[in-house]
Short mmCIF file of C-alpha atoms in Angstrom, two decimals:
data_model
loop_
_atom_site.label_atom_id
_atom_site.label_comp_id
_atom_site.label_asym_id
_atom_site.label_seq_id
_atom_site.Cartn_x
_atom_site.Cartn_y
_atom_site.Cartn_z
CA UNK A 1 -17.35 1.16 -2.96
CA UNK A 2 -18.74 2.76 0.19
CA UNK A 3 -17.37 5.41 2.39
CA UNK A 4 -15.52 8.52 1.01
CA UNK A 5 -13.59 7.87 -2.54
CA UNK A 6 -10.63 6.89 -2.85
CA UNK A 7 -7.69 8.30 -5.55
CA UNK A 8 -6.64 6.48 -8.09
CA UNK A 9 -4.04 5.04 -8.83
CA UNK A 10 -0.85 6.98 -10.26
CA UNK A 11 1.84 5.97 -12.41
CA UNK A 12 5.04 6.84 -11.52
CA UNK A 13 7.81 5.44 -13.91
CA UNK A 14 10.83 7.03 -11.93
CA UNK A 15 12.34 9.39 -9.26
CA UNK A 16 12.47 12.90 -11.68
CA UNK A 17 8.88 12.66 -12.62
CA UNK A 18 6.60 15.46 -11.16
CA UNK A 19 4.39 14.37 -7.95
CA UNK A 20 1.88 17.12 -8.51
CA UNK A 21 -1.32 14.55 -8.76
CA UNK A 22 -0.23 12.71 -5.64
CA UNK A 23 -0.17 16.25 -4.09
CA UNK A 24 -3.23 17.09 -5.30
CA UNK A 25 -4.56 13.72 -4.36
CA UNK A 26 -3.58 13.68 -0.68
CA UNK A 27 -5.19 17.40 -0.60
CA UNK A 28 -8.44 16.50 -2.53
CA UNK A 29 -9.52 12.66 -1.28
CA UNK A 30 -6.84 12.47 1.96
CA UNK A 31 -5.42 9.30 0.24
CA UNK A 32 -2.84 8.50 -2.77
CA UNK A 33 -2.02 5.81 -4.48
CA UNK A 34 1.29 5.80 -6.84
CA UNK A 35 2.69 2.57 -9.23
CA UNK A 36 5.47 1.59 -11.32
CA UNK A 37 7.40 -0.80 -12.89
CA UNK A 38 10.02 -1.30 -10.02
CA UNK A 39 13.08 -1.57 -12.70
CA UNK A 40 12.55 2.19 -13.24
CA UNK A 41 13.57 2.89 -9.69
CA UNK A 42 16.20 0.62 -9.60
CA UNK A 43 20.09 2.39 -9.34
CA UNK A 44 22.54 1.69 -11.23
CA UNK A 45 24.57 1.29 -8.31
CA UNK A 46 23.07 -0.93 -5.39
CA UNK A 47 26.10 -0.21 -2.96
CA UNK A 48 26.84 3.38 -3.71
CA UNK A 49 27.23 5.97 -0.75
CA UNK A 50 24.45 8.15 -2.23
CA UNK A 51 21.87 4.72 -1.97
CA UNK A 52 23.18 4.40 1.87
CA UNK A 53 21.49 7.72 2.58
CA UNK A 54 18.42 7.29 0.36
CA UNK A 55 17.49 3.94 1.46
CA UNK A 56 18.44 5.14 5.91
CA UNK A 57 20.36 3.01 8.23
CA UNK A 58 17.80 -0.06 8.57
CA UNK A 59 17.16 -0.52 5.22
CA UNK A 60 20.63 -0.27 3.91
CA UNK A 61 21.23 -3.24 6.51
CA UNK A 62 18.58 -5.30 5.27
CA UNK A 63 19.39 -4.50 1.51
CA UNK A 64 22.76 -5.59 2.55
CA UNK A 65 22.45 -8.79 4.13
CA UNK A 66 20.28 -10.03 1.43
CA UNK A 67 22.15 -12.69 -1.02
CA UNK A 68 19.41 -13.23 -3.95
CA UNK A 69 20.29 -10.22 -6.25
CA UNK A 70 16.75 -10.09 -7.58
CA UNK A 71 15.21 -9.59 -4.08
CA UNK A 72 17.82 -7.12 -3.61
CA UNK A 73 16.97 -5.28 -6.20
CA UNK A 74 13.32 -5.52 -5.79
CA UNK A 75 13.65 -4.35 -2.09
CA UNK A 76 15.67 -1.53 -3.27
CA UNK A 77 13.35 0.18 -6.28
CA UNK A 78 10.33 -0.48 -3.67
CA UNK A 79 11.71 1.32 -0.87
CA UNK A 80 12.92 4.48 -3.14
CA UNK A 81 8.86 4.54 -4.80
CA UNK A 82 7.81 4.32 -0.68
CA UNK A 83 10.46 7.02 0.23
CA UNK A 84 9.75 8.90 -2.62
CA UNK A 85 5.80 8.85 -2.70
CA UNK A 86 6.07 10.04 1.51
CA UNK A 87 8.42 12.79 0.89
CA UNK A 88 6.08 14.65 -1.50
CA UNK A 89 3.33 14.41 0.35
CA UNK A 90 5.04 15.36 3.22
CA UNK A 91 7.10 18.62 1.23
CA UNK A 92 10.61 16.85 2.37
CA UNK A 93 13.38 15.52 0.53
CA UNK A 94 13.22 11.72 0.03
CA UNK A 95 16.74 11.54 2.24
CA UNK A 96 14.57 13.00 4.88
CA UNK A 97 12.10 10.47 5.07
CA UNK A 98 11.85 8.29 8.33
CA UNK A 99 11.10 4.83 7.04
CA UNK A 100 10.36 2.02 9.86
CA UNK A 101 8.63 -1.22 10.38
CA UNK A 102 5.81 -2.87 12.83
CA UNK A 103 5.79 -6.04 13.97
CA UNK A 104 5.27 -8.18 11.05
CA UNK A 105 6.73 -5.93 8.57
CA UNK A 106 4.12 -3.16 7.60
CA UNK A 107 5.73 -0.15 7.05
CA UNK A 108 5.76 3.43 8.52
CA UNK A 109 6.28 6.96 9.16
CA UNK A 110 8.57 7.63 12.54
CA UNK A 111 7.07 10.51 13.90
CA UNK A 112 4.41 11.02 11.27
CA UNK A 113 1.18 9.60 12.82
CA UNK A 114 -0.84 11.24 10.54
CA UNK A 115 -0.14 9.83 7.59
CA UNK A 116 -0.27 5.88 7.10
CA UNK A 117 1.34 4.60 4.20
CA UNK A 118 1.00 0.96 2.74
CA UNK A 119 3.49 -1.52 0.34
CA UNK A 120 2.61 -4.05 -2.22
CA UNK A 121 4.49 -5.72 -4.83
CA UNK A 122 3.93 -8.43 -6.90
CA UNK A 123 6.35 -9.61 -10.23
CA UNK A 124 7.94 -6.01 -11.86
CA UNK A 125 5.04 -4.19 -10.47
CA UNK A 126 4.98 -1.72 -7.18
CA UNK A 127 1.93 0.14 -5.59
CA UNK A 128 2.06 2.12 -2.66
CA UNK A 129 -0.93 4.32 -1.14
CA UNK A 130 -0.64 7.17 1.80
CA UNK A 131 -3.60 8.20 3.53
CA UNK A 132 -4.24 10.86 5.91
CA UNK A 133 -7.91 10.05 7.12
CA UNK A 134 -6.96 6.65 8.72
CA UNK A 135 -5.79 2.90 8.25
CA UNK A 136 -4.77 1.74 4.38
CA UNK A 137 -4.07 -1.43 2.73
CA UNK A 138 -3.27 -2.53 -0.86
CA UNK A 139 -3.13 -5.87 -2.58
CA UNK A 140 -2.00 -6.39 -6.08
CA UNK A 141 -2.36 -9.46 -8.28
CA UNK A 142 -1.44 -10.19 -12.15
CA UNK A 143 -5.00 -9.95 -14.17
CA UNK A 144 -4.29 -13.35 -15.54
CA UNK A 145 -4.20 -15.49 -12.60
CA UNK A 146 -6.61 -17.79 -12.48
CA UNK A 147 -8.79 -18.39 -9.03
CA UNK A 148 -10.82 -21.43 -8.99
CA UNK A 149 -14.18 -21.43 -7.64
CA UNK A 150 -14.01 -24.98 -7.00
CA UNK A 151 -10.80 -24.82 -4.75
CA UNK A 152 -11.34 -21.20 -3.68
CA UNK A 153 -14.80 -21.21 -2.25
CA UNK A 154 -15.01 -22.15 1.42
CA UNK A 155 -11.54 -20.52 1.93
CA UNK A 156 -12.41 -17.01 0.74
CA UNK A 157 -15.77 -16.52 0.43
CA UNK A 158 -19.09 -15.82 2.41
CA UNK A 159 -21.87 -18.16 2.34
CA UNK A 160 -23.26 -15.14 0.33
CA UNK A 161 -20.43 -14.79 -1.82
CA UNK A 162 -20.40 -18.35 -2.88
CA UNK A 163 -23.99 -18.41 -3.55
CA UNK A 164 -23.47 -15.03 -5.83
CA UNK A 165 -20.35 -15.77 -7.65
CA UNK A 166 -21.62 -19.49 -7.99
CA UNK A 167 -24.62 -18.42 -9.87
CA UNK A 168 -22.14 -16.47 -12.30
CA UNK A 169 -21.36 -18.09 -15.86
CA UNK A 170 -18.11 -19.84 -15.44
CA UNK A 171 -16.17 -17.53 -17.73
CA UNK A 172 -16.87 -14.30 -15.06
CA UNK A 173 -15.76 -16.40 -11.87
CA UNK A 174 -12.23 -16.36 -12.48
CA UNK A 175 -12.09 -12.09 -12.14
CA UNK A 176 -14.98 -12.00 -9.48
CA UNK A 177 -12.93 -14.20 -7.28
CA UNK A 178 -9.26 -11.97 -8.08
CA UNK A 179 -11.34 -9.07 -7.20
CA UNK A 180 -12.68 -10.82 -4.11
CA UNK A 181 -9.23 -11.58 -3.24
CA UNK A 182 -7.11 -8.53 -3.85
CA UNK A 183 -9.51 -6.35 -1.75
CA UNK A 184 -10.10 -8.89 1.41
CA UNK A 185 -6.32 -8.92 1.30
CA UNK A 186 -6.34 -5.36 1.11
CA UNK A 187 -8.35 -4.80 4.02
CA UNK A 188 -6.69 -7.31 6.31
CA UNK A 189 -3.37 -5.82 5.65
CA UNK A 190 -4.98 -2.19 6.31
CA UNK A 191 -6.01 -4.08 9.64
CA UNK A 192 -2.73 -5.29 10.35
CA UNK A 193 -3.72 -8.74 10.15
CA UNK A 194 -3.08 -10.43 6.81
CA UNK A 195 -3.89 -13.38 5.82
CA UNK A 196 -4.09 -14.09 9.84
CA UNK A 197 -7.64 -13.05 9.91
CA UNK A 198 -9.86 -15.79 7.76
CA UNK A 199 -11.71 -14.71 4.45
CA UNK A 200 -15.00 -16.20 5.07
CA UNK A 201 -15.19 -14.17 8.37
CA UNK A 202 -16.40 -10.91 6.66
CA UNK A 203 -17.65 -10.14 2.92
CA UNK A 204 -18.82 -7.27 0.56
CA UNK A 205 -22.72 -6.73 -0.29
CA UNK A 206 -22.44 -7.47 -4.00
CA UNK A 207 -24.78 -4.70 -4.83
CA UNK A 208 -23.24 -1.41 -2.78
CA UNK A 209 -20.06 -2.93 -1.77
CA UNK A 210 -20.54 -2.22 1.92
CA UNK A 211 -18.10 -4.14 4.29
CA UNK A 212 -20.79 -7.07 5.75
CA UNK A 213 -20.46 -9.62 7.94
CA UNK A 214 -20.54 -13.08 7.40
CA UNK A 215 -24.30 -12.86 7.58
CA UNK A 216 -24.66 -10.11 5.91
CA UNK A 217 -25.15 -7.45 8.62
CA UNK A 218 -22.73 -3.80 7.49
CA UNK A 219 -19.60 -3.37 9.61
CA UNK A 220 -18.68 -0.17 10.31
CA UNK A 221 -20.92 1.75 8.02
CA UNK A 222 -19.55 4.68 6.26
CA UNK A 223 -15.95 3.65 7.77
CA UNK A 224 -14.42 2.25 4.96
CA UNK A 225 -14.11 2.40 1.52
CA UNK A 226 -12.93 -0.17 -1.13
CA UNK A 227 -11.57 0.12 -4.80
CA UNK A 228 -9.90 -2.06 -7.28
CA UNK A 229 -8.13 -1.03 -10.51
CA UNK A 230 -6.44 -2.51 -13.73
CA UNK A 231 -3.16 -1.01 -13.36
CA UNK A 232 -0.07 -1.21 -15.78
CA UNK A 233 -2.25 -3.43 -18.35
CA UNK A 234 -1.75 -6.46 -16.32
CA UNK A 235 -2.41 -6.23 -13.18
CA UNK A 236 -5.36 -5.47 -10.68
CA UNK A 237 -4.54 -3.11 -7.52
CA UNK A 238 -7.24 -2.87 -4.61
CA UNK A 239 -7.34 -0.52 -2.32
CA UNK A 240 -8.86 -0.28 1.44
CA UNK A 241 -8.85 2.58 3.30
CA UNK A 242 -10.34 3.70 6.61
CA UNK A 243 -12.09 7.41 7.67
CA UNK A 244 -10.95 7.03 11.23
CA UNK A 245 -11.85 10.63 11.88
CA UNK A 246 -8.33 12.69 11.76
CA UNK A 247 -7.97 15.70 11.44
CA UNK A 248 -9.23 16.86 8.12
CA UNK A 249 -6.31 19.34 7.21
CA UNK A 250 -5.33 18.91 3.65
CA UNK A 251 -1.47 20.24 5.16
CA UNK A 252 0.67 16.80 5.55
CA UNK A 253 4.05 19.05 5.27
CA UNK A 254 6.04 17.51 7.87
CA UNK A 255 6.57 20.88 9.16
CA UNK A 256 3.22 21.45 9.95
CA UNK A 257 2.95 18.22 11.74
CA UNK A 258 6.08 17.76 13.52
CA UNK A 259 7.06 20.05 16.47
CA UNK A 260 10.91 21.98 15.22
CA UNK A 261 12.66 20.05 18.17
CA UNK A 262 11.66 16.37 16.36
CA UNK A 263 12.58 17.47 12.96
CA UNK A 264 15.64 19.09 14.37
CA UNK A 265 16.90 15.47 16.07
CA UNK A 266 16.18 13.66 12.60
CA UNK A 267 18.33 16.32 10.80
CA UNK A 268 21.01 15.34 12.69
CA UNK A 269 20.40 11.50 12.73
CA UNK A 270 20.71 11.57 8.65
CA UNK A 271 23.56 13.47 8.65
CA UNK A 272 25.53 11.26 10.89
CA UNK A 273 24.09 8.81 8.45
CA UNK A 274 25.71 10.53 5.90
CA UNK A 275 29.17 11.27 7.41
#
């Protein structure tokens, strides 16, 4: 929908398979998008030495102080697939990778500006997307969830979007409304925002898919663009991402975008890690 295309979405079962199509992705479109089962990425070993280094200081803290063993784990195969997916667009090893946090939790890359990376997670499935032209967001729910039009109406959609999904045969409303959902989610998050910024507030012309107000007027024209795709054979994955205007070199090697005295200081951050 709208704006320059998006990639789609790649599966990515576990750590050894090859990222070529996320490379080729990030150098094609400026964005990827990579998924998995999170129990393939999970160690054997959640308090090994080796883990310590992949996951980097904070997260090994926060994996540690955790007492449910399921979010543990979760948190664990998540972070690798985010650690992972960064490194090979950015031509590093996955040790290398600088993982940190904004307020409110939304991940990033210290001292990789260029390249904005997004988390989502939802059961035993993981998505996350990388995008070098500008803000991203992703939003995942199972396929079978029911939404209610009834209950859902005046707290996610447009007057617009009540009037078209209301004139829909009952059967359809259920997956226009998950769609609705997973990408207004998607786009909040890319904001920063969440579920902090109301649904009703903005909308999607049902015929281009432009970003509208809530009186139908675009926003940002061109901007943005918006996708959403059955994933893993039970779940839909949307997908918001911004053209902010970056620089449009397809090069996110971290050594082309870091100056040698940065990437020199992190070298020796991770191996005091290490030691």
């Amino acid at each position: 929908m709208t704006g320059v295309p998006l990639a789609a979405p790649v599966e990515m079962p576990g750590p050894d398979v090859p990222w070529d199509r996320v490379l080729e992705d990030m150098a094609r479109s400026g964005t990827a998008v990579a998924h998995a089962r999170w129990t393939g990425w999970l160690p054997r070993d959640l308090d090994s030495p080796r883990l310590r280094a992949s996951l980097g200081p904070h997260d090994w803290r926060r994996h540690g102080a955790m007492t449910n063993p399921a979010a543990r784990a979760r948190f664990v195969a998540t972070r690798l697939l985010t650690r992972y997916a960064a490194a090979a667009v950015l031509r590093v090893a996955p040790d290398e990778v600088d993982l940190a946090y904004r307020p409110g939790g939304r991940p990033y890359l210290r001292g990789c500006d260029q390249v904005e990376v997004a988390l989502t997670h939802t059961g035993d499935v993981a998505a996350v997307a990388l995008s070098r032209r500008g803000r991203i967001g992703v939003d995942m729910e199972p396929l079978v969830r029911q939404m209610s039009y009834a209950g859902l109406r005046r707290l996610l959609c447009t007057p617009m979007e009540r009037d078209t999904i209301g004139a829909m045969p009952e059967a359809e409303r259920s997956d226009a409304l998950l769609r609705l959902w997973t990408l207004k989610e998607a786009y909040t998050k890319a904001m920063g925002q969440g579920m902090r910024m109301g649904f009703t507030g903005f909308g999607f012309d049902q015929r281009s898919g432009d970003l509208v107000s809530r009186d139908g007027t675009p926003l940002s024209p061109g901007e943005w663009s918006f996708a959403a795709y059955p994933i893993q054979g039970t779940h839909l994955l949307s997908v918001a991402g911004h053209t902010a205007g970056w620089e449009t070199s397809a090069d996110t090697a971290a050594a082309s975008m870091l100056d040698s005295g940065f990437l020199d200081e992190v070298t020796r951050a991770l191996l005091e890690v290490i030691e």
